[in-house]
mmCIF file of C-alpha atoms in Angstrom:
data_model
loop_
_atom_site.group_PDB
_atom_site.id
_atom_site.type_symbol
_atom_site.label_atom_id
_atom_site.label_comp_id
_atom_site.label_asym_id
_atom_site.label_seq_id
_atom_site.Cartn_x
_atom_site.Cartn_y
_atom_site.Cartn_z
ATOM 1 C CA MET D 774 174.622 -115.367 16.682
ATOM 2 C CA SER D 775 174.321 -119.073 17.503
ATOM 3 C CA GLN D 776 177.390 -121.309 17.176
ATOM 4 C CA LYS D 777 175.807 -122.948 14.131
ATOM 5 C CA GLU D 778 175.410 -119.596 12.365
ATOM 6 C CA GLU D 779 178.927 -118.603 13.346
ATOM 7 C CA VAL D 780 180.317 -121.856 11.901
ATOM 8 C CA LEU D 781 178.316 -121.378 8.691
ATOM 9 C CA ARG D 782 179.561 -117.809 8.349
ATOM 10 C CA ARG D 783 183.165 -118.988 8.666
ATOM 11 C CA LEU D 784 182.640 -121.858 6.200
ATOM 12 C CA ARG D 785 181.196 -119.412 3.656
ATOM 13 C CA ARG D 786 184.259 -117.240 4.070
ATOM 14 C CA ILE D 787 186.488 -120.282 3.513
ATOM 15 C CA GLU D 788 184.483 -121.113 0.367
ATOM 16 C CA GLY D 789 185.243 -117.555 -0.773
ATOM 17 C CA GLN D 790 188.944 -118.104 -0.036
ATOM 18 C CA VAL D 791 188.953 -121.258 -2.167
ATOM 19 C CA ARG D 792 187.210 -119.405 -5.003
ATOM 20 C CA GLY D 793 189.786 -116.645 -4.624
ATOM 21 C CA LEU D 794 192.488 -119.302 -4.963
ATOM 22 C CA GLN D 795 191.004 -120.399 -8.292
ATOM 23 C CA ARG D 796 191.102 -116.810 -9.527
ATOM 24 C CA MET D 797 194.706 -116.486 -8.404
ATOM 25 C CA VAL D 798 195.682 -119.638 -10.299
ATOM 26 C CA GLU D 799 193.734 -118.569 -13.405
ATOM 27 C CA GLU D 800 195.513 -115.216 -13.400
ATOM 28 C CA ASP D 801 198.918 -116.877 -12.916
ATOM 29 C CA THR D 802 199.543 -115.184 -9.564
ATOM 30 C CA TYR D 803 203.031 -115.735 -8.169
ATOM 31 C CA CYS D 804 203.114 -119.286 -6.717
ATOM 32 C CA VAL D 805 204.312 -118.225 -3.283
ATOM 33 C CA ASP D 806 201.328 -115.896 -2.875
ATOM 34 C CA VAL D 807 199.019 -118.778 -3.832
ATOM 35 C CA LEU D 808 200.761 -121.023 -1.299
ATOM 36 C CA VAL D 809 200.384 -118.411 1.450
ATOM 37 C CA GLN D 810 196.638 -118.264 0.691
ATOM 38 C CA ILE D 811 196.344 -122.062 0.746
ATOM 39 C CA ALA D 812 198.034 -122.088 4.148
ATOM 40 C CA ALA D 813 195.553 -119.419 5.302
ATOM 41 C CA ALA D 814 192.552 -121.454 4.120
ATOM 42 C CA ARG D 815 193.933 -124.529 5.886
ATOM 43 C CA ALA D 816 194.396 -122.540 9.091
ATOM 44 C CA ALA D 817 190.814 -121.243 8.840
ATOM 45 C CA LEU D 818 189.518 -124.804 8.376
ATOM 46 C CA LYS D 819 191.493 -125.950 11.381
ATOM 47 C CA SER D 820 190.140 -123.107 13.450
ATOM 48 C CA VAL D 821 186.506 -123.820 12.558
ATOM 49 C CA GLY D 822 187.210 -127.513 13.224
ATOM 50 C CA MET D 823 188.417 -126.629 16.723
ATOM 51 C CA THR D 824 185.177 -124.718 17.353
ATOM 52 C CA ILE D 825 183.126 -127.725 16.225
ATOM 53 C CA LEU D 826 185.321 -130.046 18.294
ATOM 54 C CA ARG D 827 184.764 -127.966 21.423
ATOM 55 C CA GLY D 828 180.991 -128.020 20.801
ATOM 56 C CA HIS D 829 181.109 -131.773 20.236
ATOM 57 C CA VAL D 830 182.923 -132.467 23.493
ATOM 58 C CA ASN D 831 180.627 -130.105 25.397
ATOM 59 C CA SER D 832 177.480 -131.788 24.130
ATOM 60 C CA CYS D 833 177.869 -135.339 22.771
ATOM 61 C CA VAL D 834 180.911 -136.462 24.765
ATOM 62 C CA VAL D 835 179.656 -134.956 28.019
ATOM 63 C CA ARG D 836 176.260 -136.628 27.539
ATOM 64 C CA ALA D 837 177.845 -139.991 26.685
ATOM 65 C CA ILE D 838 179.972 -139.824 29.840
ATOM 66 C CA ARG D 839 176.998 -138.864 32.016
ATOM 67 C CA GLU D 840 175.003 -141.771 30.584
ATOM 68 C CA ASP D 841 177.921 -144.115 31.344
ATOM 69 C CA HIS D 842 178.817 -145.007 27.786
ATOM 70 C CA GLY D 843 181.670 -142.554 27.441
ATOM 71 C CA GLU D 844 184.284 -145.004 26.208
ATOM 72 C CA PRO D 845 183.289 -145.310 22.510
ATOM 73 C CA ALA D 846 182.694 -141.529 22.401
ATOM 74 C CA ILE D 847 186.226 -140.945 23.702
ATOM 75 C CA GLU D 848 187.763 -143.439 21.250
ATOM 76 C CA GLU D 849 185.990 -141.632 18.431
ATOM 77 C CA LEU D 850 187.181 -138.271 19.762
ATOM 78 C CA VAL D 851 190.834 -139.341 19.925
ATOM 79 C CA ASP D 852 190.537 -140.805 16.425
ATOM 80 C CA VAL D 853 189.242 -137.543 14.962
ATOM 81 C CA ILE D 854 191.916 -135.528 16.808
ATOM 82 C CA LYS D 855 194.551 -137.764 15.182
ATOM 83 C CA ARG D 856 193.172 -136.966 11.723
ATOM 84 C CA PHE D 857 193.345 -133.284 12.571
ATOM 85 C CA THR D 858 196.978 -133.416 13.516
ATOM 86 C CA ASP D 859 197.971 -135.002 10.187
ATOM 87 C CA MET P 1375 195.668 -131.618 -18.934
ATOM 88 C CA SER P 1376 198.164 -128.911 -17.990
ATOM 89 C CA GLN P 1377 199.235 -128.550 -14.352
ATOM 90 C CA LYS P 1378 197.272 -125.305 -14.151
ATOM 91 C CA GLU P 1379 194.055 -127.038 -15.250
ATOM 92 C CA GLU P 1380 194.723 -129.930 -12.885
ATOM 93 C CA VAL P 1381 195.192 -127.499 -9.955
ATOM 94 C CA LEU P 1382 192.003 -125.634 -10.898
ATOM 95 C CA ARG P 1383 190.058 -128.904 -11.109
ATOM 96 C CA ARG P 1384 191.235 -129.853 -7.610
ATOM 97 C CA LEU P 1385 190.462 -126.405 -6.189
ATOM 98 C CA ARG P 1386 186.927 -126.604 -7.614
ATOM 99 C CA ARG P 1387 186.497 -129.969 -5.930
ATOM 100 C CA ILE P 1388 187.699 -128.468 -2.635
ATOM 101 C CA GLU P 1389 185.213 -125.618 -3.082
ATOM 102 C CA GLY P 1390 182.535 -128.327 -3.445
ATOM 103 C CA GLN P 1391 183.776 -129.995 -0.255
ATOM 104 C CA VAL P 1392 183.475 -126.689 1.636
ATOM 105 C CA ARG P 1393 179.954 -126.185 0.292
ATOM 106 C CA GLY P 1394 179.149 -129.763 1.329
ATOM 107 C CA LEU P 1395 180.405 -128.867 4.811
ATOM 108 C CA GLN P 1396 177.925 -125.985 4.989
ATOM 109 C CA ARG P 1397 175.091 -128.358 4.040
ATOM 110 C CA MET P 1398 176.234 -130.822 6.706
ATOM 111 C CA VAL P 1399 176.225 -128.087 9.355
ATOM 112 C CA GLU P 1400 172.844 -126.750 8.215
ATOM 113 C CA GLU P 1401 171.367 -130.250 8.445
ATOM 114 C CA ASP P 1402 172.906 -130.815 11.905
ATOM 115 C CA THR P 1403 175.045 -133.739 10.732
ATOM 116 C CA TYR P 1404 176.838 -135.581 13.546
ATOM 117 C CA CYS P 1405 179.836 -133.415 14.560
ATOM 118 C CA VAL P 1406 182.405 -136.171 14.123
ATOM 119 C CA ASP P 1407 181.348 -136.674 10.501
ATOM 120 C CA VAL P 1408 181.723 -132.930 9.929
ATOM 121 C CA LEU P 1409 185.187 -133.022 11.520
ATOM 122 C CA VAL P 1410 186.246 -135.945 9.322
ATOM 123 C CA GLN P 1411 185.186 -133.925 6.256
ATOM 124 C CA ILE P 1412 187.050 -130.847 7.472
ATOM 125 C CA ALA P 1413 190.174 -132.971 7.889
ATOM 126 C CA ALA P 1414 189.638 -134.290 4.337
ATOM 127 C CA ALA P 1415 189.350 -130.772 2.906
ATOM 128 C CA ARG P 1416 192.516 -129.727 4.755
ATOM 129 C CA ALA P 1417 194.358 -132.765 3.373
ATOM 130 C CA ALA P 1418 193.177 -131.922 -0.150
ATOM 131 C CA LEU P 1419 194.405 -128.328 0.253
ATOM 132 C CA LYS P 1420 197.746 -129.576 1.493
ATOM 133 C CA SER P 1421 198.028 -131.940 -1.441
ATOM 134 C CA VAL P 1422 197.280 -129.250 -4.039
ATOM 135 C CA GLY P 1423 199.719 -126.991 -2.176
ATOM 136 C CA MET P 1424 202.433 -129.623 -2.567
ATOM 137 C CA THR P 1425 201.760 -129.773 -6.323
ATOM 138 C CA ILE P 1426 202.068 -125.979 -6.584
ATOM 139 C CA LEU P 1427 205.202 -126.051 -4.421
ATOM 140 C CA ARG P 1428 206.841 -128.619 -6.682
ATOM 141 C CA GLY P 1429 205.976 -126.495 -9.734
ATOM 142 C CA HIS P 1430 207.340 -123.403 -7.999
ATOM 143 C CA VAL P 1431 210.672 -125.038 -7.162
ATOM 144 C CA ASN P 1432 210.966 -126.490 -10.671
ATOM 145 C CA SER P 1433 210.408 -123.138 -12.331
ATOM 146 C CA CYS P 1434 211.004 -120.034 -10.198
ATOM 147 C CA VAL P 1435 213.547 -121.436 -7.737
ATOM 148 C CA VAL P 1436 215.524 -123.270 -10.427
ATOM 149 C CA ARG P 1437 215.620 -120.105 -12.558
ATOM 150 C CA ALA P 1438 216.677 -117.940 -9.616
ATOM 151 C CA ILE P 1439 219.518 -120.329 -8.797
ATOM 152 C CA ARG P 1440 220.665 -120.472 -12.444
ATOM 153 C CA GLU P 1441 220.654 -116.684 -12.601
ATOM 154 C CA ASP P 1442 222.726 -116.587 -9.406
ATOM 155 C CA HIS P 1443 220.182 -114.931 -7.167
ATOM 156 C CA GLY P 1444 218.914 -118.110 -5.542
ATOM 157 C CA GLU P 1445 219.289 -116.974 -1.943
ATOM 158 C CA PRO P 1446 216.145 -114.806 -1.558
ATOM 159 C CA ALA P 1447 214.135 -117.421 -3.509
ATOM 160 C CA ILE P 1448 215.290 -120.115 -1.077
ATOM 161 C CA GLU P 1449 214.531 -117.954 1.986
ATOM 162 C CA GLU P 1450 211.025 -117.399 0.634
ATOM 163 C CA LEU P 1451 210.653 -121.128 -0.063
ATOM 164 C CA VAL P 1452 211.643 -122.138 3.469
ATOM 165 C CA ASP P 1453 209.299 -119.493 4.863
ATOM 166 C CA VAL P 1454 206.322 -120.831 2.935
ATOM 167 C CA ILE P 1455 207.157 -124.435 3.896
ATOM 168 C CA LYS P 1456 207.077 -123.338 7.551
ATOM 169 C CA ARG P 1457 203.578 -121.929 7.104
ATOM 170 C CA PHE P 1458 202.507 -125.227 5.583
ATOM 171 C CA THR P 1459 203.716 -127.267 8.485
ATOM 172 C CA ASP P 1460 201.704 -125.210 10.977
ATOM 173 C CA MET C 951 229.346 -121.324 15.759
ATOM 174 C CA SER C 952 228.957 -123.347 12.552
ATOM 175 C CA GLN C 953 225.501 -124.499 11.477
ATOM 176 C CA LYS C 954 226.481 -128.081 12.327
ATOM 177 C CA GLU C 955 227.388 -127.120 15.901
ATOM 178 C CA GLU C 956 224.213 -125.057 16.207
ATOM 179 C CA VAL C 957 222.105 -128.032 15.043
ATOM 180 C CA LEU C 958 223.904 -130.360 17.478
ATOM 181 C CA ARG C 959 223.350 -127.926 20.346
ATOM 182 C CA ARG C 960 219.619 -127.812 19.594
ATOM 183 C CA LEU C 961 219.374 -131.602 19.252
ATOM 184 C CA ARG C 962 221.075 -132.012 22.627
ATOM 185 C CA ARG C 963 218.530 -129.636 24.144
ATOM 186 C CA ILE C 964 215.709 -131.674 22.570
ATOM 187 C CA GLU C 965 217.250 -134.839 24.024
ATOM 188 C CA GLY C 966 217.097 -133.080 27.394
ATOM 189 C CA GLN C 967 213.435 -132.207 26.810
ATOM 190 C CA VAL C 968 212.644 -135.871 26.064
ATOM 191 C CA ARG C 969 214.477 -136.953 29.233
ATOM 192 C CA GLY C 970 212.525 -134.299 31.141
ATOM 193 C CA LEU C 971 209.334 -135.818 29.721
ATOM 194 C CA GLN C 972 210.305 -139.200 31.163
ATOM 195 C CA ARG C 973 210.820 -137.610 34.572
ATOM 196 C CA MET C 974 207.439 -135.893 34.320
ATOM 197 C CA VAL C 975 205.722 -139.197 33.507
ATOM 198 C CA GLU C 976 207.598 -141.035 36.269
ATOM 199 C CA GLU C 977 206.515 -138.396 38.793
ATOM 200 C CA ASP C 978 202.882 -138.511 37.552
ATOM 201 C CA THR C 979 202.884 -134.871 36.436
ATOM 202 C CA TYR C 980 199.477 -133.579 35.361
ATOM 203 C CA CYS C 981 198.816 -134.962 31.830
ATOM 204 C CA VAL C 982 198.122 -131.581 30.263
ATOM 205 C CA ASP C 983 201.549 -130.291 31.372
ATOM 206 C CA VAL C 984 203.142 -133.389 29.837
ATOM 207 C CA LEU C 985 201.219 -132.789 26.606
ATOM 208 C CA VAL C 986 202.326 -129.145 26.488
ATOM 209 C CA GLN C 987 205.950 -130.303 26.810
ATOM 210 C CA ILE C 988 205.492 -132.927 24.084
ATOM 211 C CA ALA C 989 204.124 -130.201 21.795
ATOM 212 C CA ALA C 990 207.162 -128.050 22.666
ATOM 213 C CA ALA C 991 209.602 -130.863 21.818
ATOM 214 C CA ARG C 992 207.796 -131.455 18.509
ATOM 215 C CA ALA C 993 207.985 -127.733 17.701
ATOM 216 C CA ALA C 994 211.718 -127.731 18.494
ATOM 217 C CA LEU C 995 212.261 -130.738 16.212
ATOM 218 C CA LYS C 996 210.343 -129.016 13.436
ATOM 219 C CA SER C 997 212.404 -125.877 13.874
ATOM 220 C CA VAL C 998 215.740 -127.708 13.705
ATOM 221 C CA GLY C 999 214.363 -129.610 10.703
ATOM 222 C CA MET C 1000 213.655 -126.306 8.949
ATOM 223 C CA THR C 1001 217.246 -125.195 9.581
ATOM 224 C CA ILE C 1002 218.573 -128.438 8.102
ATOM 225 C CA LEU C 1003 216.146 -128.142 5.180
ATOM 226 C CA ARG C 1004 217.364 -124.622 4.386
ATOM 227 C CA GLY C 1005 220.976 -125.836 4.497
ATOM 228 C CA HIS C 1006 220.084 -128.782 2.258
ATOM 229 C CA VAL C 1007 218.443 -126.575 -0.382
ATOM 230 C CA ASN C 1008 221.303 -124.072 -0.244
ATOM 231 C CA SER C 1009 223.952 -126.745 -0.792
ATOM 232 C CA CYS C 1010 222.758 -130.050 -2.305
ATOM 233 C CA VAL C 1011 219.735 -128.809 -4.249
ATOM 234 C CA VAL C 1012 221.529 -125.726 -5.590
ATOM 235 C CA ARG C 1013 224.466 -127.882 -6.701
ATOM 236 C CA ALA C 1014 222.184 -130.464 -8.352
ATOM 237 C CA ILE C 1015 220.398 -127.708 -10.286
ATOM 238 C CA ARG C 1016 223.672 -126.095 -11.363
ATOM 239 C CA GLU C 1017 224.962 -129.493 -12.562
ATOM 240 C CA ASP C 1018 221.702 -129.963 -14.493
ATOM 241 C CA HIS C 1019 220.358 -132.916 -12.554
ATOM 242 C CA GLY C 1020 218.005 -130.927 -10.357
ATOM 243 C CA GLU C 1021 214.881 -132.962 -11.008
ATOM 244 C CA PRO C 1022 215.491 -135.962 -8.703
ATOM 245 C CA ALA C 1023 216.799 -133.593 -6.005
ATOM 246 C CA ILE C 1024 213.576 -131.571 -6.225
ATOM 247 C CA GLU C 1025 211.370 -134.687 -6.132
ATOM 248 C CA GLU C 1026 213.220 -135.798 -3.011
ATOM 249 C CA LEU C 1027 212.834 -132.342 -1.497
ATOM 250 C CA VAL C 1028 209.067 -132.243 -2.056
ATOM 251 C CA ASP C 1029 208.776 -135.758 -0.651
ATOM 252 C CA VAL C 1030 210.569 -134.817 2.570
ATOM 253 C CA ILE C 1031 208.507 -131.614 2.925
ATOM 254 C CA LYS C 1032 205.362 -133.772 2.710
ATOM 255 C CA ARG C 1033 206.574 -135.934 5.588
ATOM 256 C CA PHE C 1034 207.191 -132.782 7.601
ATOM 257 C CA THR C 1035 203.690 -131.501 7.131
ATOM 258 C CA ASP C 1036 202.151 -134.719 8.455
ATOM 259 C CA MET E 1175 202.648 -153.463 31.098
ATOM 260 C CA SER E 1176 200.838 -150.439 32.572
ATOM 261 C CA GLN E 1177 200.169 -147.418 30.361
ATOM 262 C CA LYS E 1178 202.754 -145.462 32.332
ATOM 263 C CA GLU E 1179 205.452 -148.044 31.637
ATOM 264 C CA GLU E 1180 204.425 -148.210 27.993
ATOM 265 C CA VAL E 1181 204.681 -144.405 27.695
ATOM 266 C CA LEU E 1182 208.102 -144.429 29.393
ATOM 267 C CA ARG E 1183 209.335 -147.176 27.091
ATOM 268 C CA ARG E 1184 208.291 -145.139 24.048
ATOM 269 C CA LEU E 1185 209.842 -141.924 25.403
ATOM 270 C CA ARG E 1186 213.131 -143.760 25.969
ATOM 271 C CA ARG E 1187 213.030 -144.948 22.382
ATOM 272 C CA ILE E 1188 212.418 -141.358 21.218
ATOM 273 C CA GLU E 1189 215.387 -140.222 23.340
ATOM 274 C CA GLY E 1190 217.425 -142.844 21.472
ATOM 275 C CA GLN E 1191 216.151 -141.487 18.150
ATOM 276 C CA VAL E 1192 217.243 -137.953 19.118
ATOM 277 C CA ARG E 1193 220.686 -139.254 20.140
ATOM 278 C CA GLY E 1194 220.833 -141.112 16.819
ATOM 279 C CA LEU E 1195 220.079 -137.800 15.104
ATOM 280 C CA GLN E 1196 223.080 -136.204 16.800
ATOM 281 C CA ARG E 1197 225.296 -139.047 15.579
ATOM 282 C CA MET E 1198 223.930 -138.611 12.043
ATOM 283 C CA VAL E 1199 224.688 -134.873 12.104
ATOM 284 C CA GLU E 1200 228.166 -135.449 13.581
ATOM 285 C CA GLU E 1201 228.944 -137.964 10.828
ATOM 286 C CA ASP E 1202 227.607 -135.591 8.118
ATOM 287 C CA THR E 1203 224.856 -137.992 7.047
ATOM 288 C CA TYR E 1204 222.960 -136.901 3.926
ATOM 289 C CA CYS E 1205 220.537 -134.136 4.986
ATOM 290 C CA VAL E 1206 217.445 -135.818 3.559
ATOM 291 C CA ASP E 1207 218.089 -138.926 5.672
ATOM 292 C CA VAL E 1208 218.417 -136.695 8.749
ATOM 293 C CA LEU E 1209 215.151 -134.956 7.854
ATOM 294 C CA VAL E 1210 213.347 -138.300 7.433
ATOM 295 C CA GLN E 1211 214.542 -139.300 10.917
ATOM 296 C CA ILE E 1212 213.416 -135.976 12.397
ATOM 297 C CA ALA E 1213 209.977 -136.520 10.851
ATOM 298 C CA ALA E 1214 209.952 -140.035 12.382
ATOM 299 C CA ALA E 1215 210.814 -138.700 15.853
ATOM 300 C CA ARG E 1216 208.070 -136.064 15.541
ATOM 301 C CA ALA E 1217 205.559 -138.748 14.521
ATOM 302 C CA ALA E 1218 206.584 -140.894 17.502
ATOM 303 C CA LEU E 1219 206.121 -137.914 19.853
ATOM 304 C CA LYS E 1220 202.709 -137.238 18.374
ATOM 305 C CA SER E 1221 201.738 -140.867 18.802
ATOM 306 C CA VAL E 1222 202.789 -141.001 22.463
ATOM 307 C CA GLY E 1223 200.993 -137.679 22.953
ATOM 308 C CA MET E 1224 197.783 -139.218 21.596
ATOM 309 C CA THR E 1225 198.123 -142.099 24.070
ATOM 310 C CA ILE E 1226 198.531 -139.641 26.954
ATOM 311 C CA LEU E 1227 195.647 -137.542 25.640
ATOM 312 C CA ARG E 1228 193.345 -140.572 25.553
ATOM 313 C CA GLY E 1229 194.344 -141.448 29.124
ATOM 314 C CA HIS E 1230 193.781 -137.848 30.207
ATOM 315 C CA VAL E 1231 190.256 -137.711 28.737
ATOM 316 C CA ASN E 1232 189.406 -141.128 30.197
ATOM 317 C CA SER E 1233 190.474 -140.122 33.693
ATOM 318 C CA CYS E 1234 190.657 -136.383 34.441
ATOM 319 C CA VAL E 1235 188.105 -135.098 31.923
ATOM 320 C CA VAL E 1236 185.593 -137.852 32.691
ATOM 321 C CA ARG E 1237 185.956 -137.201 36.422
ATOM 322 C CA ALA E 1238 185.579 -133.425 35.975
ATOM 323 C CA ILE E 1239 182.399 -133.927 33.937
ATOM 324 C CA ARG E 1240 180.950 -136.374 36.487
ATOM 325 C CA GLU E 1241 181.686 -133.895 39.294
ATOM 326 C CA ASP E 1242 179.948 -131.169 37.263
ATOM 327 C CA HIS E 1243 182.956 -128.969 36.628
ATOM 328 C CA GLY E 1244 183.679 -130.228 33.156
ATOM 329 C CA GLU E 1245 183.859 -126.856 31.441
ATOM 330 C CA PRO E 1246 187.385 -125.708 32.430
ATOM 331 C CA ALA E 1247 188.662 -129.261 31.814
ATOM 332 C CA ILE E 1248 187.212 -129.166 28.281
ATOM 333 C CA GLU E 1249 188.632 -125.694 27.576
ATOM 334 C CA GLU E 1250 192.040 -126.937 28.650
ATOM 335 C CA LEU E 1251 191.627 -130.041 26.484
ATOM 336 C CA VAL E 1252 190.744 -128.052 23.354
ATOM 337 C CA ASP E 1253 193.667 -125.726 24.048
ATOM 338 C CA VAL E 1254 196.166 -128.581 24.222
ATOM 339 C CA ILE E 1255 194.712 -130.198 21.087
ATOM 340 C CA LYS E 1256 195.308 -126.894 19.256
ATOM 341 C CA ARG E 1257 198.967 -126.936 20.271
ATOM 342 C CA PHE E 1258 199.232 -130.465 18.949
ATOM 343 C CA THR E 1259 197.877 -129.566 15.555
ATOM 344 C CA ASP E 1260 200.465 -126.807 15.057
#
């Protein structure tokens, strides 16, 4: 499976988790169980983000550095990492 | 709108964001734009989680404390907060 | 050991970690090792924060709820949890 | 001021914040105020970490990529970013 397919597969699973969350809320599931599932969906999003980030550095950032215009690519990278740590 | 409806409305929007992410990946959108959207979906999940958490404290935890069995409810609360901060 | 002493002990250890970080930077330690230590100090701060949070809920928030003015205490609690998850 | 001096200056300020936290706990400051200060110290650590991370990518990672052994450097980078987002 290519990385793109792998990422899509994980995003579909996350979509399923979010739909599952709606069902839980509709059926008045105990709040703490809903919160645990929200935390799980967030962790899954973070994990797929890390996969995309690794791919991004390995392709775009590496290329930018090799072609001697790495600086804006690195600024952009640090900026997106900051968003991820919020 | 009740809090339940409001939460459901936000979860449906998050589901839409996750579907939008799949489209972005399928169409080979620039990785950094995908990452920014992932961070946005995570922030939206955190925000809806905070709304549910507030509701949970205001109902279940308050009731548990009033009925003098607050301790396990508070342990559970701190545990779920920990998951959220990961 | 009381909870207060336990918290102080952990804060003193964190102070030591932050001083250790300064030494590492002064001695030009490899950046990734510095970053790993920064992450460790942040995790330690979060952990001591969770201990204080549990104590806060168990004393102040429980009392506020019992004295029927729980609402502002809960708003404040949710607000501080939000800061922690940033 | 060099980046190293700037980082040291910020770490010393964080050390001061952690000492301030000990004073607050010793003087039984209201828990929520302590928690707000802990969140502030964590944010300051994250911020200095981002500065070090940027410097690390700009020097070590760029050099590794130019000398054609970028892969382990990028793995290490993604690993440390993961720790930071916990």
